[in-house]
Tab-separated table of C-alpha atoms in Angstrom:
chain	number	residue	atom	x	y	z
S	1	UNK	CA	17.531	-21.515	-0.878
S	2	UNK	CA	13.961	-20.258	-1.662
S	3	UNK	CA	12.481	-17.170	-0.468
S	4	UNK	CA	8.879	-15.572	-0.593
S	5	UNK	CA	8.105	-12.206	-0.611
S	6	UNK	CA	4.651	-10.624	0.682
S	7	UNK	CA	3.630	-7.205	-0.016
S	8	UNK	CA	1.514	-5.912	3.174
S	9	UNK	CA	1.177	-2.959	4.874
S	10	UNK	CA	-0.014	-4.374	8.186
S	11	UNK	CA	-2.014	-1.817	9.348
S	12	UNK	CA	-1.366	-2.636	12.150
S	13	UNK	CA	-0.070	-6.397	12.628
S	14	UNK	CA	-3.265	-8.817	13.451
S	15	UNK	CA	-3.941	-12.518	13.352
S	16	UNK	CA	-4.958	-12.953	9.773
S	17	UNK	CA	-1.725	-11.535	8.611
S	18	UNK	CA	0.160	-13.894	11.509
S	19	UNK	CA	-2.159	-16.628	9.860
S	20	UNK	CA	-0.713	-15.332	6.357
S	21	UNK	CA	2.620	-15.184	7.188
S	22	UNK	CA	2.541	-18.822	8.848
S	23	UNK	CA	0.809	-20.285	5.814
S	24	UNK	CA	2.772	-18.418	3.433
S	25	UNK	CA	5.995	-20.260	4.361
S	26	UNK	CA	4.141	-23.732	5.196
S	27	UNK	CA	2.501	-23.416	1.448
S	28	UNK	CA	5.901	-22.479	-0.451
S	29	UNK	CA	8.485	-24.396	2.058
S	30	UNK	CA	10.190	-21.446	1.846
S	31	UNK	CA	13.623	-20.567	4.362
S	32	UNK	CA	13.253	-17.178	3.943
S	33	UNK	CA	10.260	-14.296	4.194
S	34	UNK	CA	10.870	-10.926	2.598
S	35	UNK	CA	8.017	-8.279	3.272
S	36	UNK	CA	7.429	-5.763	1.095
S	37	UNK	CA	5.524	-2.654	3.245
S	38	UNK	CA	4.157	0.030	2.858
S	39	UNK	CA	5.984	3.495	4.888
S	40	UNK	CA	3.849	6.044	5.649
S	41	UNK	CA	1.212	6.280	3.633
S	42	UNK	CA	-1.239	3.113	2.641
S	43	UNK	CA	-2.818	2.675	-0.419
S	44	UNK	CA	-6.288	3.440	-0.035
S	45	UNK	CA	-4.728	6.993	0.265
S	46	UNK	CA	-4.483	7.477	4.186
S	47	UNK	CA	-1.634	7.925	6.624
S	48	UNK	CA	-0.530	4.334	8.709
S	49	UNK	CA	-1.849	4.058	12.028
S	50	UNK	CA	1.549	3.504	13.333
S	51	UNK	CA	4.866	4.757	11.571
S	52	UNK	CA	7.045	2.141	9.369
S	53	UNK	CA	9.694	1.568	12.022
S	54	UNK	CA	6.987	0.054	14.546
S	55	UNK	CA	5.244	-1.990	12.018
S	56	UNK	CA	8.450	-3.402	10.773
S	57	UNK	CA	8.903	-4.455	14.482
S	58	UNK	CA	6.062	-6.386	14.426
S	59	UNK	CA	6.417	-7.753	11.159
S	60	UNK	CA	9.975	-8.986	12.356
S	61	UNK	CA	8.882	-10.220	15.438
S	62	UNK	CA	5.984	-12.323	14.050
S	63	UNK	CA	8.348	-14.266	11.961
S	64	UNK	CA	9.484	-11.907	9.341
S	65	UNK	CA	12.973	-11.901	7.776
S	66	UNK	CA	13.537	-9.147	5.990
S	67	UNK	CA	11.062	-5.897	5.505
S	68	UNK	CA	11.622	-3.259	2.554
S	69	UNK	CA	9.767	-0.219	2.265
S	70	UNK	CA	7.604	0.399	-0.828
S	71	UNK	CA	8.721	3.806	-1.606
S	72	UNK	CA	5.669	6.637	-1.196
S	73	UNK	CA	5.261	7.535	-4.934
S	74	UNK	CA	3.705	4.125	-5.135
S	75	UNK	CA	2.506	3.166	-1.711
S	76	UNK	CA	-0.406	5.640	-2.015
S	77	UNK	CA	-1.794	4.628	-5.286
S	78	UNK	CA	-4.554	3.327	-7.246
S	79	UNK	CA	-3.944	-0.595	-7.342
S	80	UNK	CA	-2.103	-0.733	-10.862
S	81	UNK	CA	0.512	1.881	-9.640
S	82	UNK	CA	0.966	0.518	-6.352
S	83	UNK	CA	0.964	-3.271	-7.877
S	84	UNK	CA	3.577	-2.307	-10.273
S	85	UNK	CA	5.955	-0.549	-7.944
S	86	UNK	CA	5.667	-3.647	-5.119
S	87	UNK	CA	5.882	-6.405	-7.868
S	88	UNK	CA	8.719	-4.555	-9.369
S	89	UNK	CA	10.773	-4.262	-6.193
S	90	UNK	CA	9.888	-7.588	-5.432
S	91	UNK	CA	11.571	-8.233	-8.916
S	92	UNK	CA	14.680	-5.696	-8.516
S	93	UNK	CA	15.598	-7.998	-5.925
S	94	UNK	CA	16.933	-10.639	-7.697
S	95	UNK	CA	16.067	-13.681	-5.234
S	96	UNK	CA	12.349	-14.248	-4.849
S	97	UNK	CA	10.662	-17.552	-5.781
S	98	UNK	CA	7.261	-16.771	-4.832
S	99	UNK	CA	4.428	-14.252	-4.140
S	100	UNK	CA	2.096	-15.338	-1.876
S	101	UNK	CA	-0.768	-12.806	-1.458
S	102	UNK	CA	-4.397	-13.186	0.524
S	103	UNK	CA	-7.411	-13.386	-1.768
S	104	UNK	CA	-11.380	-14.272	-1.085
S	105	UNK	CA	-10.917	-16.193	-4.242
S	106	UNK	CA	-9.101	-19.556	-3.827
S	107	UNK	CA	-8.934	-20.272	-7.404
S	108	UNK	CA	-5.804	-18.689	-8.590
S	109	UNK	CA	-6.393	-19.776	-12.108
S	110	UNK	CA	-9.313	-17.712	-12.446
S	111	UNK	CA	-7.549	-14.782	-11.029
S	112	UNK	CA	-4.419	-15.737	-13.935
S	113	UNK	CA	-7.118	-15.326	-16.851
S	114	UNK	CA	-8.709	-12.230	-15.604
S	115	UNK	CA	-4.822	-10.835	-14.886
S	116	UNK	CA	-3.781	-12.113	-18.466
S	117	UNK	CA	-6.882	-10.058	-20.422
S	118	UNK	CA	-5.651	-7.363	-18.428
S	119	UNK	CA	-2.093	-7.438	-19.012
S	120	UNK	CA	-2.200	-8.304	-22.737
S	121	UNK	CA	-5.759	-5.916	-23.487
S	122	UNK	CA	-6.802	-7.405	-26.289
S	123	UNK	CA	-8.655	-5.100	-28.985
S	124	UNK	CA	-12.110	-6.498	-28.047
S	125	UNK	CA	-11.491	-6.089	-24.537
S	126	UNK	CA	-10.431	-2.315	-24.857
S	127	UNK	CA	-13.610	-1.550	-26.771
S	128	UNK	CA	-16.321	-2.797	-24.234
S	129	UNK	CA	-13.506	-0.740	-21.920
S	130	UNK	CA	-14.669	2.267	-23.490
S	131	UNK	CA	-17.888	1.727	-23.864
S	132	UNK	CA	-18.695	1.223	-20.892
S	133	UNK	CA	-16.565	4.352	-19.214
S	134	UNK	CA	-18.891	6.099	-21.783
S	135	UNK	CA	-21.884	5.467	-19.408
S	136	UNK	CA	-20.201	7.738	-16.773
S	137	UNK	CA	-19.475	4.745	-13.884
S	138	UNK	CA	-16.375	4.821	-12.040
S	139	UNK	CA	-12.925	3.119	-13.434
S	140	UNK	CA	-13.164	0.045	-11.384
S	141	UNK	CA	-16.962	-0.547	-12.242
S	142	UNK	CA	-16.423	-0.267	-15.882
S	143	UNK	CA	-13.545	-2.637	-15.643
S	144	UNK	CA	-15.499	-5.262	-13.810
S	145	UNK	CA	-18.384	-4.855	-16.574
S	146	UNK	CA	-15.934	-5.085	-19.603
S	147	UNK	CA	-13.653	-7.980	-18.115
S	148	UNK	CA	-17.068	-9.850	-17.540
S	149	UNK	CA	-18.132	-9.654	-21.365
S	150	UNK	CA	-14.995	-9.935	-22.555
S	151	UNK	CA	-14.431	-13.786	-21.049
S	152	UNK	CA	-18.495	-14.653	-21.717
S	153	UNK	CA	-17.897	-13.445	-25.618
S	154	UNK	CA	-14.756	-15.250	-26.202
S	155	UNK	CA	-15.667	-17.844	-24.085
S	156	UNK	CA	-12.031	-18.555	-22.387
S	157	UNK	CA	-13.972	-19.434	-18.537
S	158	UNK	CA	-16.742	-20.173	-16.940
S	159	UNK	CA	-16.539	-17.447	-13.659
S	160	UNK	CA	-17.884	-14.352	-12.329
S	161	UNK	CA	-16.019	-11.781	-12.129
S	162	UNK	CA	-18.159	-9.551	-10.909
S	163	UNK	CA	-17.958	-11.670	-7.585
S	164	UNK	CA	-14.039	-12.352	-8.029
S	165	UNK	CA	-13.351	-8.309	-8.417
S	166	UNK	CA	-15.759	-6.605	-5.927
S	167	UNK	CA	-13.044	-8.150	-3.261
S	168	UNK	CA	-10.268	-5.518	-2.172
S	169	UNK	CA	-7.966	-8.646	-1.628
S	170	UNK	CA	-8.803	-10.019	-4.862
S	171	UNK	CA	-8.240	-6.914	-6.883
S	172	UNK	CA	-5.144	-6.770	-5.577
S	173	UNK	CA	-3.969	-10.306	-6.206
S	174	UNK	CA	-4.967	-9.947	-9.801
S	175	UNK	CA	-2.834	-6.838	-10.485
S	176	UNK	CA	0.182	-8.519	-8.866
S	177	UNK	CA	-0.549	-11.477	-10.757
S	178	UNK	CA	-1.217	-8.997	-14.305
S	179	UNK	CA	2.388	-7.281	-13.574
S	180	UNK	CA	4.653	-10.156	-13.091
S	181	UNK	CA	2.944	-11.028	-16.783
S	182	UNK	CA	3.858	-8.148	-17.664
S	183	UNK	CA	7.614	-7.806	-15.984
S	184	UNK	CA	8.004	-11.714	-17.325
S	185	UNK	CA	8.633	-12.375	-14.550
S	186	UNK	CA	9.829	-15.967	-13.285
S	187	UNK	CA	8.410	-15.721	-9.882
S	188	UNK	CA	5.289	-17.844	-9.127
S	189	UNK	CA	1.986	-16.756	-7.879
S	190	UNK	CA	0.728	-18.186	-5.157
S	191	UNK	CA	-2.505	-16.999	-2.615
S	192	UNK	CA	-3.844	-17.873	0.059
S	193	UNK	CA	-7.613	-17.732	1.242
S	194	UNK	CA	-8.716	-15.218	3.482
S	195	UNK	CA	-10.465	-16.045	6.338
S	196	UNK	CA	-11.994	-14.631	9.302
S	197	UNK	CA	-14.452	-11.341	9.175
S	198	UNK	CA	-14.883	-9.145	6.209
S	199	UNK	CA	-12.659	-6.838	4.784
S	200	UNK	CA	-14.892	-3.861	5.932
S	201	UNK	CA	-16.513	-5.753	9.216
S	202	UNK	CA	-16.317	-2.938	11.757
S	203	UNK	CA	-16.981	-5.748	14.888
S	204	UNK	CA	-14.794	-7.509	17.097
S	205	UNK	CA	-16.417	-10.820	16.852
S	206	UNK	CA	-13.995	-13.281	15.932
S	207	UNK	CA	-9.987	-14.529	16.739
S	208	UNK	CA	-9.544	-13.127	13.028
S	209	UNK	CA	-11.109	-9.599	12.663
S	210	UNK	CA	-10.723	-7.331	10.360
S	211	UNK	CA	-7.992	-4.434	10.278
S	212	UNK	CA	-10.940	-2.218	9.948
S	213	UNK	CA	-12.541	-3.438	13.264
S	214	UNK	CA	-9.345	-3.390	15.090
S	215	UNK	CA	-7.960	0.502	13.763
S	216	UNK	CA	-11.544	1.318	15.163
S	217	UNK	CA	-11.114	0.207	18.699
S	218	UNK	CA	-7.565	1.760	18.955
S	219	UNK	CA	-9.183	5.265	17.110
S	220	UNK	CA	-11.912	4.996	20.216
S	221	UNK	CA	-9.368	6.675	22.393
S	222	UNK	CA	-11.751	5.725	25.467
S	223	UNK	CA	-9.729	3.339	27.259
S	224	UNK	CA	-6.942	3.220	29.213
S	225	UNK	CA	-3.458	1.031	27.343
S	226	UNK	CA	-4.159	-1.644	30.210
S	227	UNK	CA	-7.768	-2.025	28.958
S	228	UNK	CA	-6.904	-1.676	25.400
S	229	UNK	CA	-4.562	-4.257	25.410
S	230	UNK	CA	-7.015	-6.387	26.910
S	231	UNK	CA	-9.813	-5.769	24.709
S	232	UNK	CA	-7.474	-6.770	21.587
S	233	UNK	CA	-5.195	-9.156	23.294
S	234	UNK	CA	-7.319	-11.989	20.933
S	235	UNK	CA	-7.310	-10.364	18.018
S	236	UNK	CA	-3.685	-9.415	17.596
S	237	UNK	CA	0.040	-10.881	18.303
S	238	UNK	CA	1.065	-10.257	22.191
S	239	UNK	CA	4.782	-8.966	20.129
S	240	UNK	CA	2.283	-6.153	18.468
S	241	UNK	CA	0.832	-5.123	21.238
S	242	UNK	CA	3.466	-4.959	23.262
S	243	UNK	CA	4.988	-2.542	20.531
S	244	UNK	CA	1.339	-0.805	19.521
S	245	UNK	CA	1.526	0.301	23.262
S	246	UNK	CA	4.935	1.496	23.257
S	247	UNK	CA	4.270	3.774	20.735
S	248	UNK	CA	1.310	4.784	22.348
S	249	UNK	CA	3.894	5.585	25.538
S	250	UNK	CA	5.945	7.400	23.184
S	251	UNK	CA	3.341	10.048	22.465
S	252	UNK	CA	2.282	8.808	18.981
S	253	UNK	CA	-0.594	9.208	18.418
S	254	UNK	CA	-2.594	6.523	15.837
S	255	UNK	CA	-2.799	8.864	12.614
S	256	UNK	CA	-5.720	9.461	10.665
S	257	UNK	CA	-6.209	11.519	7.956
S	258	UNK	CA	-8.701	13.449	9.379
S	259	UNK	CA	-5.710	14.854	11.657
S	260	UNK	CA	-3.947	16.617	8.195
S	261	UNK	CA	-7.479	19.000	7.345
S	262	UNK	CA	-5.840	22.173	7.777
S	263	UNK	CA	-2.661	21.291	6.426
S	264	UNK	CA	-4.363	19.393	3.418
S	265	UNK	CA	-7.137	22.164	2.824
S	266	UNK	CA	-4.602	25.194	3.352
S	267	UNK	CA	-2.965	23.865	-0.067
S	268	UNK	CA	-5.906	23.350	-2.072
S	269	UNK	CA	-7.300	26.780	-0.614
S	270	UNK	CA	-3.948	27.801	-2.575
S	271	UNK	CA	-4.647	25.896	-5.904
S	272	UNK	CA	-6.561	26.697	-8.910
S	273	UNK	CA	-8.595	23.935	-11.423
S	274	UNK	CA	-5.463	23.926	-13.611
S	275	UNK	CA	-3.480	23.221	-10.460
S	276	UNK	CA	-5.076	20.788	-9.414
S	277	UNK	CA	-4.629	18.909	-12.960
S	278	UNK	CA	-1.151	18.167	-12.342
S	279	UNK	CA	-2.286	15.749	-9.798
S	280	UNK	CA	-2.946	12.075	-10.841
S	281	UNK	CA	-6.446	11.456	-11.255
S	282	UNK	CA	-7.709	14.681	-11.447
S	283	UNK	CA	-9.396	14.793	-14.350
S	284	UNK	CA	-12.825	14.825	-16.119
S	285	UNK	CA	-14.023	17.825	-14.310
S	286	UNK	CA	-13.131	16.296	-11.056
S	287	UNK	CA	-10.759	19.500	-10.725
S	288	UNK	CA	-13.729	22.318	-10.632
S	289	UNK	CA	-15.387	19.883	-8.449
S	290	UNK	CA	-12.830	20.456	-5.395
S	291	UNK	CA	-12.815	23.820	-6.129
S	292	UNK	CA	-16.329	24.111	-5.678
S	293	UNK	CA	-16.617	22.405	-2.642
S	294	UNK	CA	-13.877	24.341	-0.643
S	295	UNK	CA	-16.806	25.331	2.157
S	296	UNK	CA	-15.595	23.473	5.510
S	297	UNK	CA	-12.428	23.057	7.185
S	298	UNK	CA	-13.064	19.320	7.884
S	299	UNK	CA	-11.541	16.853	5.503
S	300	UNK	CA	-14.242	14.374	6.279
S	301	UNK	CA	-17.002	16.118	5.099
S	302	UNK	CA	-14.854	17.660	2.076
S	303	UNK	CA	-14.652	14.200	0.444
S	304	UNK	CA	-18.467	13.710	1.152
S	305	UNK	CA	-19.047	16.845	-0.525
S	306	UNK	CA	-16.585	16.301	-3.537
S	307	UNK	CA	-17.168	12.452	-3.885
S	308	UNK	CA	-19.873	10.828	-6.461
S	309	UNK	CA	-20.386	7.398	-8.069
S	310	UNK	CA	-18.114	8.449	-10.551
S	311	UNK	CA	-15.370	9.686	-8.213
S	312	UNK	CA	-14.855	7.330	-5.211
S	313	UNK	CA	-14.086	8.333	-1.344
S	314	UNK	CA	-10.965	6.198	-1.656
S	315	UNK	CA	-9.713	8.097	-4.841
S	316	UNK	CA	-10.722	11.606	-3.697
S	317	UNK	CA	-8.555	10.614	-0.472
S	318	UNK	CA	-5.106	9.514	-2.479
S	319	UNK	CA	-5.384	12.991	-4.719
S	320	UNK	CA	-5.449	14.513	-1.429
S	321	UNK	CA	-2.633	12.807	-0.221
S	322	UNK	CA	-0.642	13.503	-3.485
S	323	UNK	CA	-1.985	17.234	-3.055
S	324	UNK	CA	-0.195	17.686	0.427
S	325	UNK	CA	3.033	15.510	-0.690
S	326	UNK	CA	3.358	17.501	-3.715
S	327	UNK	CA	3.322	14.077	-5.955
S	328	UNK	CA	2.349	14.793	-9.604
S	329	UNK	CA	1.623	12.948	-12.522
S	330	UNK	CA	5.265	14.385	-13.745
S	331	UNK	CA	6.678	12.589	-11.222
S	332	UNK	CA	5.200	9.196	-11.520
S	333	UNK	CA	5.857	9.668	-15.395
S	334	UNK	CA	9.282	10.407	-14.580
S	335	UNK	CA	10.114	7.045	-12.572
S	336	UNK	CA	8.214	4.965	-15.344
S	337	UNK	CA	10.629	6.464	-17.583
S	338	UNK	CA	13.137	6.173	-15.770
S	339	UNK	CA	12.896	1.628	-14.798
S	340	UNK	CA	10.458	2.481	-11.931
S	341	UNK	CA	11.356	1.084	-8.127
S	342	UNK	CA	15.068	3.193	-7.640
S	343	UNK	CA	16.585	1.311	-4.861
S	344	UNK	CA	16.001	-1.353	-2.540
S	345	UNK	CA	15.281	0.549	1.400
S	346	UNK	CA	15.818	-2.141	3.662
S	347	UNK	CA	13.493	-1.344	7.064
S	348	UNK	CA	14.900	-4.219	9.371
S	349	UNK	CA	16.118	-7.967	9.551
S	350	UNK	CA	16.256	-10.738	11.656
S	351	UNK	CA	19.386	-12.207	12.289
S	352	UNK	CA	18.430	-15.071	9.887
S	353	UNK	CA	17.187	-12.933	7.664
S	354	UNK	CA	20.815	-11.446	7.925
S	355	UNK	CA	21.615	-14.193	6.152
S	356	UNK	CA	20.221	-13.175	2.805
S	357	UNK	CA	22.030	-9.478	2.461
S	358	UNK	CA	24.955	-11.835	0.987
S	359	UNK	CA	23.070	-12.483	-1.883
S	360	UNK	CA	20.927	-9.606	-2.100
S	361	UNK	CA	24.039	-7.653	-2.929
S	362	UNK	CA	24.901	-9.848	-5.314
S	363	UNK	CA	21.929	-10.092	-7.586
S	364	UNK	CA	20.146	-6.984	-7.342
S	365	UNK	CA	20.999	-4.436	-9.596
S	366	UNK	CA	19.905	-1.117	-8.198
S	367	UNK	CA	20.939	0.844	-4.879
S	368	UNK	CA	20.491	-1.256	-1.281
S	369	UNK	CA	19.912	1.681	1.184
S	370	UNK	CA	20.331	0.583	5.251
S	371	UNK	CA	22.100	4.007	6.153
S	372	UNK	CA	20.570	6.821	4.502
S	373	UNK	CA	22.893	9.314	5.791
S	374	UNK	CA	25.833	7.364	4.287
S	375	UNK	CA	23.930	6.209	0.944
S	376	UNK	CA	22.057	9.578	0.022
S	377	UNK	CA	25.143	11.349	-1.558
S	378	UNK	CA	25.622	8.459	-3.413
S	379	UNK	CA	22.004	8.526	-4.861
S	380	UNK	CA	21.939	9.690	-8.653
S	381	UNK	CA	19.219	12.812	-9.074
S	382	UNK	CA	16.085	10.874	-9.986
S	383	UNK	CA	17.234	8.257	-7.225
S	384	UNK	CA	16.653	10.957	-4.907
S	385	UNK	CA	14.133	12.378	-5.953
S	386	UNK	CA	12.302	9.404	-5.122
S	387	UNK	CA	13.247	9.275	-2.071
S	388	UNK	CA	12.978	12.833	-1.025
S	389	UNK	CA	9.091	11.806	-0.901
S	390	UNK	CA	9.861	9.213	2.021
S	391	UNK	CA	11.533	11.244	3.549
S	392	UNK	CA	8.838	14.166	3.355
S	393	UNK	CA	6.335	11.629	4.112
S	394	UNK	CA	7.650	10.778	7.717
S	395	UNK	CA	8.631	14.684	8.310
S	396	UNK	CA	4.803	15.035	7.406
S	397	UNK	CA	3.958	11.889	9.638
S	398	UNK	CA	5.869	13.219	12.652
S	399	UNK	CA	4.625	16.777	12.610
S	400	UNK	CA	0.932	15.926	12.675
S	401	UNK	CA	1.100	12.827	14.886
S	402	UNK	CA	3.757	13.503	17.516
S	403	UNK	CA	2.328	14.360	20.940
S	404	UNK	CA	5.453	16.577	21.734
S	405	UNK	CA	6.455	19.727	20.400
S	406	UNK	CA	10.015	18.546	20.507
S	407	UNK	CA	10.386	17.735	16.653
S	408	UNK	CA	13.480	16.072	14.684
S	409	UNK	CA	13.630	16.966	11.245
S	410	UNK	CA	14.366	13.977	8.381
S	411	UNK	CA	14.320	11.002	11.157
S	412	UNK	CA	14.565	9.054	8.038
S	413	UNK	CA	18.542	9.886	8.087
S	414	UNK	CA	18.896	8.630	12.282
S	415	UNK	CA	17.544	5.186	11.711
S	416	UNK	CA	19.330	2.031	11.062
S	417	UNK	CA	17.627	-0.942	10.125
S	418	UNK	CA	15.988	-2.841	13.218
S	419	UNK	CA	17.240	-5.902	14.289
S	420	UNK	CA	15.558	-8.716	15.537
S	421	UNK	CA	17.543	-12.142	17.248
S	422	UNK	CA	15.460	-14.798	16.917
């Protein structure tokens, strides 16, 4: 039996991740497909367009097995944090073979030596590091700069990084790659080339758009659900729209974070500079910054005011979300200290991915959660603690993007894994 786990947040399901998920288990020959998703909150620090239980749908219905959630505290994270928790669960499991993950690089060797320098930071490498966050660039750009002189001084390859790392997918393929170095980890790396638009194309012009494209057209709110489906009927999975327009029936509506300004700004209204360094990446002045700025009640142009070079709209936007989750660097100290991922929260199965709870219970050593009401009192304190965010994250989800007034509290504790036949 071999089994592949992805980590995705399908925001929402499209044809490049049906064309990843085909070619994942044609590459591997694998039997089985776990995904690893994201729940409420995505990475780049903004709520999901749809909530977890619809996007595991679609993920099971496109030829899924098994989804697990990636628990909040590392969903909406920098790329090292959220790496680390997904490649760690992945790990905690007990019964992966491979990692297959989407890149703009096809040369997964060259991603393994950047991954390595990072995992291992050799002396050199951490001085150019700090040399070059002397100059006052962002994180990310001083990384690129450092990694780049680092491999043309010791000569150990012949490749650009500057080309390989200004790719979202390729960051993140690196940092998976850098933590199951670091984990020792016996599961093998494998990726996959993108194809299709750009990661940031906002058009609609080919079979495999981009997830930015396609969240636009369902933000436009201008057409009816017959004419919506039609207008992304060749860009997306029939099985996804099918369930993108039941939710849309259901009185979701698709969630941006520009929906949570007054609930986000009514806390930092409430906060202080000293506050506000609790929060992880605050830091380096950044805190008197957002203090500063608190002169409109629109989110949007808050992070235009408070971002710089230095301080990146996709940063300022995750502080914010820790800011209204209440997620401090405490916390994420706490759970580092503490072996990281705390239990496995299965989101839905197949029937033949059925098949693999067997063994799942069998090799993996922490908690397997499919009923929370019956597994939470079993949950040690730090165990729940963890998950108390999850649970605050879809409370937080169904508030602001619920059409009705008629609320449940902790919805998190009604549902059962889904369950697909196929």
């Amino acid at each position: 039996m071999s089994i592949s786990g992805l980590i995705v947040e399908y925001n929402p399901f499209h044809n490049g991740h049906q064309y990843h998920l085909d070619m994942s288990k044609k590459y591997t020959k694998s039997e089985y497909t776990i995904a690893v998703m994201s729940g409420q909150f995505l990475q780049r620090g903004e709520p999901a367009l749809f909530n977890k239980w619809y996007r595991t749908e679609m993920a099971l219905k496109a030829g899924a097995d098994m989804v697990i959630e990636l628990p909040t505290v590392y969903s909406c994270q920098s790329a090292d944090i959220f790496s680390y928790g997904a490649v760690q669960l992945l790990e905690n499991l007990g019964i992966i073979d491979y990692l297959v993950f989407g890149t703009e690089w096809n040369n997964i060797e060259d991603l393994k030596m950047i991954s390595q320098v990072l995992a291992f930071e050799p002396n050199k490498y951490k001085e150019l590091l700090k040399k070059e966050l002397k100059k006052g660039i962002s994180f990310p750009s001083a990384r690129s700069k450092a990694l780049e002189k680092y491999i043309t001084i010791t000569h150990i390859g012949k490749i650009n990084v500057a080309s390989i790392i200004q790719h979202p997918n390729n960051i993140l393929g690196i940092e998976y790659i850098k933590w199951l170095f670091k984990f020792q980890s016996k599961i093998i790396p494998k990726t996959i080339t993108r194809i299709g638009s750009n990661y940031h194309d906002k058009n609609l012009h080919n079979p495999f758009a981009s997830a930015t494209a396609i969240r636009n057209q369902l933000l436009n709110g201008k057409t009816s659900l017959k004419d919506l489906k039609k207008d992304l009927k060749d860009f997306i999975p029939s099985s996804s729209l099918d369930i993108i327009q039941k939710a849309l029936e259901n009185q979701f509506i698709p969630a941006q974070l520009k929906d949570m300004s007054k609930s986000i700004l009514s806390i930092v209204f409430r906060k202080n500079a000293d506050d506000l360094k609790h929060f992880l990446d605050v830091k380096e002045g950044l805190d008197s910054r957002m203090i500063h700025w608190l002169t409109t009640n629109s989110l949007e142009e808050y992070i235009n005011l408070v971002k710089t070079k230095r301080y990146t709209r996709t940063r300022i936007q995750r502080i914010l979300c820790h800011i209204l989750l209440d997620l401090t660097k405490k916390d994420i100290q706490l759970f580092r200290e503490n072996n990281g991922v705390q239990y496995i929260r299965i989101l839905g199965f197949s029937s033949k991915g059925r098949e693999i709870l067997p063994l799942l219970k069998k090799k993996c050593q922490i908690p397997i959660i499919t009923n929370l009401s019956k597994s939470y009192r079993t949950l040690n304190p730090i165990q729940r603690k963890m998950i108390d965010f999850d649970i605050l994250a879809t409370n937080l989800y169904n508030i602001h993007f619920l059409k009705s007034t008629n609320y449940k509290k902790n919805m998190d504790f009604y549902y059962s894994p889904i369950m697909i036949d196929k």
